[in-house]
Tab-separated table of C-alpha atoms and ligand atoms in Angstrom:
chain	number	residue	atom	x	y	z
A	23	UNK	CA	5.946	-31.790	11.021
A	24	UNK	CA	3.098	-33.198	9.154
A	25	UNK	CA	3.231	-35.028	5.999
A	26	UNK	CA	0.758	-32.913	4.798
A	27	UNK	CA	2.617	-29.754	5.340
A	28	UNK	CA	5.579	-30.845	3.638
A	29	UNK	CA	3.535	-31.912	0.246
A	30	UNK	CA	1.668	-28.526	0.250
A	31	UNK	CA	4.859	-26.594	1.290
A	32	UNK	CA	7.103	-28.159	-1.194
A	33	UNK	CA	5.061	-29.428	-3.921
A	34	UNK	CA	2.386	-26.775	-4.128
A	35	UNK	CA	3.661	-23.820	-3.178
A	36	UNK	CA	1.668	-21.873	-5.330
A	37	UNK	CA	-1.480	-23.174	-3.267
A	38	UNK	CA	-0.248	-21.662	-0.205
A	39	UNK	CA	1.155	-18.146	-1.604
A	40	UNK	CA	-1.445	-17.653	-4.092
A	41	UNK	CA	-4.370	-14.919	-3.785
A	42	UNK	CA	-7.390	-17.256	-4.503
A	43	UNK	CA	-8.857	-16.817	-0.904
A	44	UNK	CA	-10.905	-19.910	-0.489
A	45	UNK	CA	-8.027	-22.338	-1.405
A	46	UNK	CA	-5.665	-20.489	0.830
A	47	UNK	CA	-8.243	-20.758	3.639
A	48	UNK	CA	-8.784	-24.643	2.622
A	49	UNK	CA	-4.945	-25.039	2.883
A	50	UNK	CA	-5.072	-23.362	6.378
A	51	UNK	CA	-7.879	-25.962	7.129
A	52	UNK	CA	-6.323	-29.145	6.034
A	53	UNK	CA	-2.950	-28.104	8.349
A	54	UNK	CA	-5.487	-27.556	10.999
A	55	UNK	CA	-4.513	-23.791	12.127
A	56	UNK	CA	-7.435	-22.920	14.004
A	57	UNK	CA	-9.250	-19.794	12.928
A	58	UNK	CA	-9.760	-16.639	15.212
A	59	UNK	CA	-10.968	-13.940	12.651
A	60	UNK	CA	-12.161	-11.878	15.627
A	61	UNK	CA	-8.468	-11.217	16.866
A	62	UNK	CA	-8.592	-8.364	13.677
A	63	UNK	CA	-11.740	-6.970	15.706
A	64	UNK	CA	-10.571	-7.056	19.245
A	65	UNK	CA	-9.387	-3.494	19.697
A	66	UNK	CA	-10.523	-0.204	18.000
A	67	UNK	CA	-6.741	0.782	17.195
A	68	UNK	CA	-6.724	-2.956	15.488
A	69	UNK	CA	-10.024	-2.442	13.417
A	70	UNK	CA	-8.144	0.698	12.514
A	71	UNK	CA	-5.241	-0.698	11.245
A	72	UNK	CA	-6.722	-3.391	9.194
A	73	UNK	CA	-9.359	-1.421	7.584
A	74	UNK	CA	-9.391	-1.865	4.106
A	75	UNK	CA	-11.020	0.624	2.778
A	76	UNK	CA	-11.521	4.264	3.854
A	77	UNK	CA	-13.799	7.483	3.109
A	78	UNK	CA	-11.765	10.706	3.156
A	79	UNK	CA	-12.546	13.995	2.528
A	80	UNK	CA	-11.057	14.137	-0.686
A	81	UNK	CA	-13.464	11.752	-1.839
A	82	UNK	CA	-16.706	13.910	-1.612
A	83	UNK	CA	-18.585	16.351	-3.961
A	84	UNK	CA	-21.013	18.529	-3.342
A	85	UNK	CA	-24.229	19.161	-5.470
A	86	UNK	CA	-24.994	22.864	-5.084
A	87	UNK	CA	-28.529	24.087	-6.543
A	88	UNK	CA	-28.314	27.593	-7.485
A	89	UNK	CA	-31.371	30.186	-8.352
A	90	UNK	CA	-31.924	33.480	-9.419
A	91	UNK	CA	-31.992	36.567	-7.202
A	92	UNK	CA	-30.120	37.750	-4.620
A	93	UNK	CA	-29.599	37.166	-0.867
A	94	UNK	CA	-32.226	34.078	-0.972
A	95	UNK	CA	-31.620	31.031	0.467
A	96	UNK	CA	-34.641	28.332	0.027
A	97	UNK	CA	-34.506	24.756	2.146
A	98	UNK	CA	-35.930	22.180	-0.256
A	99	UNK	CA	-38.832	21.001	1.322
A	100	UNK	CA	-38.465	17.312	0.587
A	101	UNK	CA	-34.544	17.269	1.311
A	102	UNK	CA	-33.912	19.011	4.573
A	103	UNK	CA	-30.901	20.415	5.455
A	104	UNK	CA	-30.250	21.176	1.714
A	105	UNK	CA	-30.993	24.484	0.072
A	106	UNK	CA	-31.298	26.496	-3.272
A	107	UNK	CA	-29.073	29.711	-2.972
A	108	UNK	CA	-28.776	33.006	-4.958
A	109	UNK	CA	-25.559	33.362	-6.725
A	110	UNK	CA	-23.970	35.676	-3.978
A	111	UNK	CA	-25.046	32.971	-0.994
A	112	UNK	CA	-23.798	30.415	-2.952
A	113	UNK	CA	-20.366	31.693	-3.280
A	114	UNK	CA	-20.428	31.992	0.774
A	115	UNK	CA	-21.466	28.517	0.812
A	116	UNK	CA	-18.483	27.468	-1.242
A	117	UNK	CA	-16.278	29.028	0.852
A	118	UNK	CA	-17.634	27.136	3.855
A	119	UNK	CA	-17.313	24.227	1.922
A	120	UNK	CA	-13.883	24.825	1.282
A	121	UNK	CA	-13.053	25.409	4.470
A	122	UNK	CA	-14.570	22.182	5.481
A	123	UNK	CA	-12.081	20.754	2.875
A	124	UNK	CA	-14.818	20.012	0.527
A	125	UNK	CA	-12.872	20.429	-2.867
A	126	UNK	CA	-15.475	19.725	-5.381
A	127	UNK	CA	-18.969	20.825	-6.535
A	128	UNK	CA	-21.585	20.033	-9.023
A	129	UNK	CA	-23.806	23.067	-10.064
A	130	UNK	CA	-27.398	22.780	-11.119
A	131	UNK	CA	-29.214	25.958	-12.020
A	132	UNK	CA	-32.766	27.372	-11.839
A	133	UNK	CA	-32.858	29.021	-14.564
A	134	UNK	CA	-35.093	32.752	-15.229
A	135	UNK	CA	-37.223	31.046	-17.667
A	136	UNK	CA	-37.403	27.899	-19.451
A	137	UNK	CA	-38.161	27.694	-23.140
A	138	UNK	CA	-38.870	24.750	-25.682
A	139	UNK	CA	-35.540	25.180	-27.671
A	140	UNK	CA	-33.603	25.077	-24.197
A	141	UNK	CA	-31.782	28.208	-25.169
A	142	UNK	CA	-31.151	29.622	-21.578
A	143	UNK	CA	-28.537	26.739	-20.952
A	144	UNK	CA	-26.092	28.048	-22.994
A	145	UNK	CA	-26.786	32.017	-22.533
A	146	UNK	CA	-23.377	33.597	-21.291
A	147	UNK	CA	-25.309	35.310	-18.823
A	148	UNK	CA	-27.540	32.314	-17.495
A	149	UNK	CA	-27.470	31.206	-14.104
A	150	UNK	CA	-25.156	28.345	-14.146
A	151	UNK	CA	-22.389	30.869	-16.454
A	152	UNK	CA	-23.085	33.658	-13.787
A	153	UNK	CA	-22.695	31.238	-10.334
A	154	UNK	CA	-19.500	29.912	-11.919
A	155	UNK	CA	-18.196	33.152	-12.418
A	156	UNK	CA	-18.770	34.460	-9.049
A	157	UNK	CA	-17.636	31.460	-7.509
A	158	UNK	CA	-14.134	31.399	-9.283
A	159	UNK	CA	-13.774	34.908	-8.447
A	160	UNK	CA	-13.974	34.130	-4.439
A	161	UNK	CA	-12.688	30.388	-4.410
A	162	UNK	CA	-10.764	29.768	-7.439
A	163	UNK	CA	-9.278	26.201	-5.925
A	164	UNK	CA	-12.270	24.790	-5.779
A	165	UNK	CA	-13.214	22.536	-8.606
A	166	UNK	CA	-16.532	23.030	-10.439
A	167	UNK	CA	-18.640	20.567	-12.266
A	168	UNK	CA	-21.362	21.464	-14.138
A	169	UNK	CA	-24.505	19.646	-14.900
A	170	UNK	CA	-25.246	19.479	-18.561
A	171	UNK	CA	-28.877	18.213	-19.403
A	172	UNK	CA	-32.094	20.033	-20.344
A	173	UNK	CA	-34.679	19.257	-17.917
A	174	UNK	CA	-34.721	22.843	-15.694
A	175	UNK	CA	-34.368	24.751	-19.144
A	176	UNK	CA	-37.520	23.371	-21.018
A	177	UNK	CA	-41.375	23.558	-19.654
A	178	UNK	CA	-41.168	19.859	-20.834
A	179	UNK	CA	-39.116	18.807	-17.595
A	180	UNK	CA	-37.532	16.121	-19.821
A	181	UNK	CA	-33.368	15.980	-20.160
A	182	UNK	CA	-33.445	16.621	-23.758
A	183	UNK	CA	-35.452	18.737	-26.587
A	184	UNK	CA	-39.232	17.366	-27.318
A	185	UNK	CA	-41.272	16.924	-30.219
A	186	UNK	CA	-44.629	15.170	-30.588
A	187	UNK	CA	-43.895	13.964	-27.383
A	188	UNK	CA	-40.821	12.121	-28.339
A	189	UNK	CA	-37.129	13.565	-26.478
A	190	UNK	CA	-34.868	14.258	-29.691
A	191	UNK	CA	-31.688	12.455	-29.321
A	192	UNK	CA	-29.433	14.510	-32.347
A	193	UNK	CA	-30.874	17.691	-31.895
A	194	UNK	CA	-30.352	17.677	-28.240
A	195	UNK	CA	-26.594	16.868	-28.464
A	196	UNK	CA	-26.416	20.027	-30.516
A	197	UNK	CA	-27.704	22.388	-27.702
A	198	UNK	CA	-25.950	20.116	-25.154
A	199	UNK	CA	-22.605	21.307	-26.824
A	200	UNK	CA	-23.266	24.835	-26.915
A	201	UNK	CA	-24.258	24.256	-23.009
A	202	UNK	CA	-20.817	22.963	-22.636
A	203	UNK	CA	-19.033	25.327	-24.355
A	204	UNK	CA	-20.634	28.378	-22.326
A	205	UNK	CA	-19.920	26.660	-19.052
A	206	UNK	CA	-16.336	25.967	-19.756
A	207	UNK	CA	-15.936	29.720	-21.342
A	208	UNK	CA	-17.111	30.614	-18.082
A	209	UNK	CA	-14.745	28.670	-15.933
A	210	UNK	CA	-15.973	25.354	-15.432
A	211	UNK	CA	-13.502	22.499	-14.908
A	212	UNK	CA	-15.636	19.656	-15.482
A	213	UNK	CA	-18.784	19.260	-17.441
A	214	UNK	CA	-21.513	16.703	-16.041
A	215	UNK	CA	-23.704	15.314	-18.959
A	216	UNK	CA	-26.334	13.272	-16.854
A	217	UNK	CA	-28.975	13.264	-20.062
A	218	UNK	CA	-28.160	10.139	-21.451
A	219	UNK	CA	-28.571	11.077	-25.011
A	220	UNK	CA	-26.615	8.821	-27.544
A	221	UNK	CA	-22.958	10.062	-28.803
A	222	UNK	CA	-23.367	12.974	-26.572
A	223	UNK	CA	-19.351	12.516	-24.706
A	224	UNK	CA	-17.712	12.297	-28.130
A	225	UNK	CA	-19.881	15.232	-29.685
A	226	UNK	CA	-19.057	17.402	-26.667
A	227	UNK	CA	-15.554	16.616	-26.499
A	228	UNK	CA	-15.025	17.529	-29.999
A	229	UNK	CA	-16.821	20.694	-29.491
A	230	UNK	CA	-14.644	21.791	-26.315
A	231	UNK	CA	-11.666	20.956	-27.995
A	232	UNK	CA	-12.645	23.083	-30.896
A	233	UNK	CA	-13.378	25.778	-29.034
A	234	UNK	CA	-9.943	25.424	-27.197
A	235	UNK	CA	-11.056	24.004	-24.015
A	236	UNK	CA	-9.001	20.807	-24.376
A	237	UNK	CA	-8.568	21.073	-20.478
A	238	UNK	CA	-11.983	20.827	-19.405
A	239	UNK	CA	-12.962	17.386	-18.105
A	240	UNK	CA	-15.996	15.353	-19.108
A	241	UNK	CA	-17.423	13.165	-15.909
A	242	UNK	CA	-20.173	11.398	-17.453
A	243	UNK	CA	-22.985	9.923	-16.057
A	244	UNK	CA	-22.594	6.885	-18.094
A	245	UNK	CA	-24.669	4.509	-16.147
A	246	UNK	CA	-27.873	6.480	-15.145
A	247	UNK	CA	-31.288	4.510	-14.289
A	248	UNK	CA	-34.623	5.572	-14.724
A	249	UNK	CA	-34.830	5.707	-11.041
A	250	UNK	CA	-37.571	6.640	-8.349
A	251	UNK	CA	-34.786	7.889	-6.500
A	252	UNK	CA	-34.680	11.283	-7.834
A	253	UNK	CA	-37.894	12.656	-7.039
A	254	UNK	CA	-36.897	15.192	-4.145
A	255	UNK	CA	-33.992	16.556	-6.625
A	256	UNK	CA	-37.276	17.309	-9.221
A	257	UNK	CA	-38.842	19.531	-6.204
A	258	UNK	CA	-35.238	21.010	-5.966
A	259	UNK	CA	-34.464	21.897	-9.224
A	260	UNK	CA	-38.809	22.099	-9.836
A	261	UNK	CA	-37.823	19.881	-13.240
A	262	UNK	CA	-40.261	17.065	-12.731
A	263	UNK	CA	-41.168	15.571	-16.514
A	264	UNK	CA	-44.439	16.889	-17.219
A	265	UNK	CA	-45.445	13.914	-19.204
A	266	UNK	CA	-44.408	10.358	-19.261
A	267	UNK	CA	-41.093	9.052	-17.549
A	268	UNK	CA	-37.325	8.959	-18.559
A	269	UNK	CA	-37.171	5.424	-19.673
A	270	UNK	CA	-36.855	6.086	-23.366
A	271	UNK	CA	-33.139	7.729	-22.129
A	272	UNK	CA	-32.305	6.584	-19.024
A	273	UNK	CA	-31.311	2.997	-18.068
A	274	UNK	CA	-33.827	0.009	-17.051
A	275	UNK	CA	-33.493	-1.172	-13.184
A	276	UNK	CA	-32.785	-4.398	-14.455
A	277	UNK	CA	-29.843	-4.450	-16.544
A	278	UNK	CA	-26.129	-4.630	-15.877
A	279	UNK	CA	-24.688	-5.548	-19.136
A	280	UNK	CA	-26.397	-2.766	-20.882
A	281	UNK	CA	-24.612	-0.805	-18.273
A	282	UNK	CA	-21.241	-2.467	-19.428
A	283	UNK	CA	-21.739	-1.190	-22.642
A	284	UNK	CA	-22.990	2.715	-21.820
A	285	UNK	CA	-19.624	3.002	-20.059
A	286	UNK	CA	-17.552	1.564	-22.310
A	287	UNK	CA	-18.679	3.929	-25.407
A	288	UNK	CA	-18.721	6.813	-23.083
A	289	UNK	CA	-15.001	6.074	-22.001
A	290	UNK	CA	-14.176	5.385	-25.986
A	291	UNK	CA	-15.951	9.018	-26.622
A	292	UNK	CA	-13.587	10.528	-24.291
A	293	UNK	CA	-15.109	10.535	-20.644
A	294	UNK	CA	-12.852	11.595	-17.811
A	295	UNK	CA	-14.600	10.308	-15.198
A	296	UNK	CA	-17.582	7.799	-15.230
A	297	UNK	CA	-20.510	7.894	-13.178
A	298	UNK	CA	-22.955	5.030	-11.903
A	299	UNK	CA	-26.224	6.624	-10.451
A	300	UNK	CA	-28.063	5.824	-8.351
A	301	UNK	CA	-25.438	4.881	-5.433
A	302	UNK	CA	-26.754	2.343	-2.496
A	303	UNK	CA	-29.041	0.210	-5.001
A	304	UNK	CA	-26.443	0.123	-7.670
A	305	UNK	CA	-23.592	-1.062	-6.362
A	306	UNK	CA	-22.972	-3.999	-8.237
A	307	UNK	CA	-22.773	-1.689	-10.963
A	308	UNK	CA	-20.266	0.486	-9.518
A	309	UNK	CA	-18.375	-3.082	-8.688
A	310	UNK	CA	-18.520	-4.803	-11.861
A	311	UNK	CA	-17.450	-1.372	-13.578
A	312	UNK	CA	-14.273	-0.827	-11.503
A	313	UNK	CA	-13.136	-4.899	-12.101
A	314	UNK	CA	-13.593	-4.039	-16.125
A	315	UNK	CA	-12.219	-0.354	-16.628
A	316	UNK	CA	-9.085	1.501	-15.331
A	317	UNK	CA	-10.986	4.865	-14.835
A	318	UNK	CA	-12.096	7.071	-12.223
A	319	UNK	CA	-15.710	5.999	-11.051
A	320	UNK	CA	-18.138	8.450	-9.367
A	321	UNK	CA	-21.213	7.088	-7.499
A	322	UNK	CA	-24.197	9.598	-7.094
A	323	UNK	CA	-25.701	9.388	-3.661
A	324	UNK	CA	-29.351	10.430	-4.872
A	325	UNK	CA	-32.128	12.878	-3.605
A	326	UNK	CA	-34.427	10.219	-2.430
A	327	UNK	CA	-31.913	8.365	-0.888
A	328	UNK	CA	-30.798	11.178	1.129
A	329	UNK	CA	-34.374	11.742	1.997
A	330	UNK	CA	-34.951	8.495	3.216
A	331	UNK	CA	-32.326	9.145	5.656
A	332	UNK	CA	-33.315	12.044	6.640
A	333	UNK	CA	-36.957	10.807	7.425
A	334	UNK	CA	-36.453	8.013	9.510
A	335	UNK	CA	-33.929	10.131	11.686
A	336	UNK	CA	-36.400	12.724	12.176
A	337	UNK	CA	-38.571	9.849	13.329
A	338	UNK	CA	-35.990	8.826	15.806
A	339	UNK	CA	-35.663	5.336	14.052
A	340	UNK	CA	-32.229	5.388	13.005
A	341	UNK	CA	-29.063	7.121	13.812
A	342	UNK	CA	-28.896	9.648	11.370
A	343	UNK	CA	-24.994	10.121	11.688
A	344	UNK	CA	-23.764	6.607	11.616
A	345	UNK	CA	-26.308	5.545	8.607
A	346	UNK	CA	-24.397	8.149	6.762
A	347	UNK	CA	-20.893	7.410	7.489
A	348	UNK	CA	-21.999	3.793	6.632
A	349	UNK	CA	-23.533	4.520	3.237
A	350	UNK	CA	-20.287	6.414	2.199
A	351	UNK	CA	-18.273	3.659	3.182
A	352	UNK	CA	-19.741	1.341	1.357
A	353	UNK	CA	-19.979	3.206	-1.684
A	354	UNK	CA	-16.197	3.506	-1.384
A	355	UNK	CA	-15.885	-0.492	-0.696
A	356	UNK	CA	-17.811	-1.118	-3.540
A	357	UNK	CA	-15.527	0.583	-5.995
A	358	UNK	CA	-16.272	4.167	-5.873
A	359	UNK	CA	-13.447	7.043	-6.274
A	360	UNK	CA	-15.441	9.558	-5.473
A	361	UNK	CA	-19.339	10.081	-4.198
A	362	UNK	CA	-21.803	13.188	-4.783
A	363	UNK	CA	-23.937	13.614	-1.964
A	364	UNK	CA	-26.053	16.056	-0.240
A	365	UNK	CA	-24.109	14.628	2.982
A	366	UNK	CA	-20.863	16.301	2.228
A	367	UNK	CA	-20.806	18.740	4.673
A	368	UNK	CA	-21.906	16.478	7.383
A	369	UNK	CA	-19.824	13.684	6.549
A	370	UNK	CA	-17.080	16.451	6.096
A	371	UNK	CA	-17.288	17.583	9.819
A	372	UNK	CA	-17.576	14.107	10.871
A	373	UNK	CA	-14.285	13.118	9.173
A	374	UNK	CA	-12.024	16.266	10.983
B	10	PBG	C1	-31.243	15.970	-14.271
B	10	PBG	C2	-30.618	15.340	-13.079
B	10	PBG	C3	-31.506	14.296	-12.186
B	10	PBG	C4	-30.468	13.991	-11.142
B	10	PBG	C5	-29.333	14.946	-11.254
B	10	PBG	N1	-29.127	15.465	-12.698
B	10	PBG	C6	-32.784	13.822	-12.212
B	10	PBG	C7	-33.575	13.028	-13.269
B	10	PBG	O1	-32.434	12.881	-14.196
B	10	PBG	O2	-34.553	13.062	-13.499
B	10	PBG	C8	-30.842	13.623	-10.112
B	10	PBG	C9	-29.657	13.804	-8.673
B	10	PBG	C10	-30.829	13.487	-7.629
B	10	PBG	O3	-31.685	12.478	-7.500
B	10	PBG	O4	-29.894	13.729	-6.369
B	10	PBG	N2	-30.486	15.760	-15.785
């Protein structure tokens, strides 16, 4: 045994056993132990044994679009394989999801009518409210989350109320509270405010509690960026902004400190789960969030990300299934606890 080893072993034991990989590696280097990391990649069995992060069907949340009418199903042109369903067909779809092992959906609705005050959003007989009741009647154990924002409910396509071209904050929060109570009343398990108004998480938490819904959770879209990756979703919901963009309330793609502040505020105000959105291009935000806060983190693999994979696959330029599975796994590796994805069904089938 060399003197080097003796010194390392007995005088700096913390160096050899500590968890700092670079110093651990340099110790091995000093000891002249040849490194052969490929030993752990030699066979599939070994690779599986040492895999650090995995994707399971429990991690998947399926975003579901519902529209008025009966017996209808329309494919979203910019999202091949994704559909708007009438409530009856949405219920059938939920049964299928449940049978595939997917246990959670996020509901988005196209209302009968858009009004400047967004009042259809809290109509107890509105599209989301009726969809929740119908789904709960048939698939009672499916966890239902509901989108809380005004973009499909006003003619402006903005997430809040609009006056003279300005997106109003506090007035919007009042409507979001009514909407949340109405969803909870219909049976939602979680409300998911995706609007990015200031103070809405605290206000919604208080309203839910006051209305007797202290068991209804809040998944907050806490770090939501003003992103061009949302285009196909806005086609799906007919909700593209009719003027300007969303950069006075959604975040600037260049910022990360601001994301930490938004997330911290939402946790302090009562969010049970926080979301980072979009997905792949924002995994540094997910990583930083997970390092810093001990809460479940959701990632939204958004419509534009889905559309890009679909388009390239249609051209035969990429292997769709592998790109899909790799994208989802990378979101888990970065620290995501759950992933909202239009690929949930395909991934669930693949994971079986
Ligand atoms: C709207 C909302 C959007 C998405 C989820 N909720 C679009 C937007 O903010 O304009 C995007 C989802 C996707 O692109 O898949 N409140």
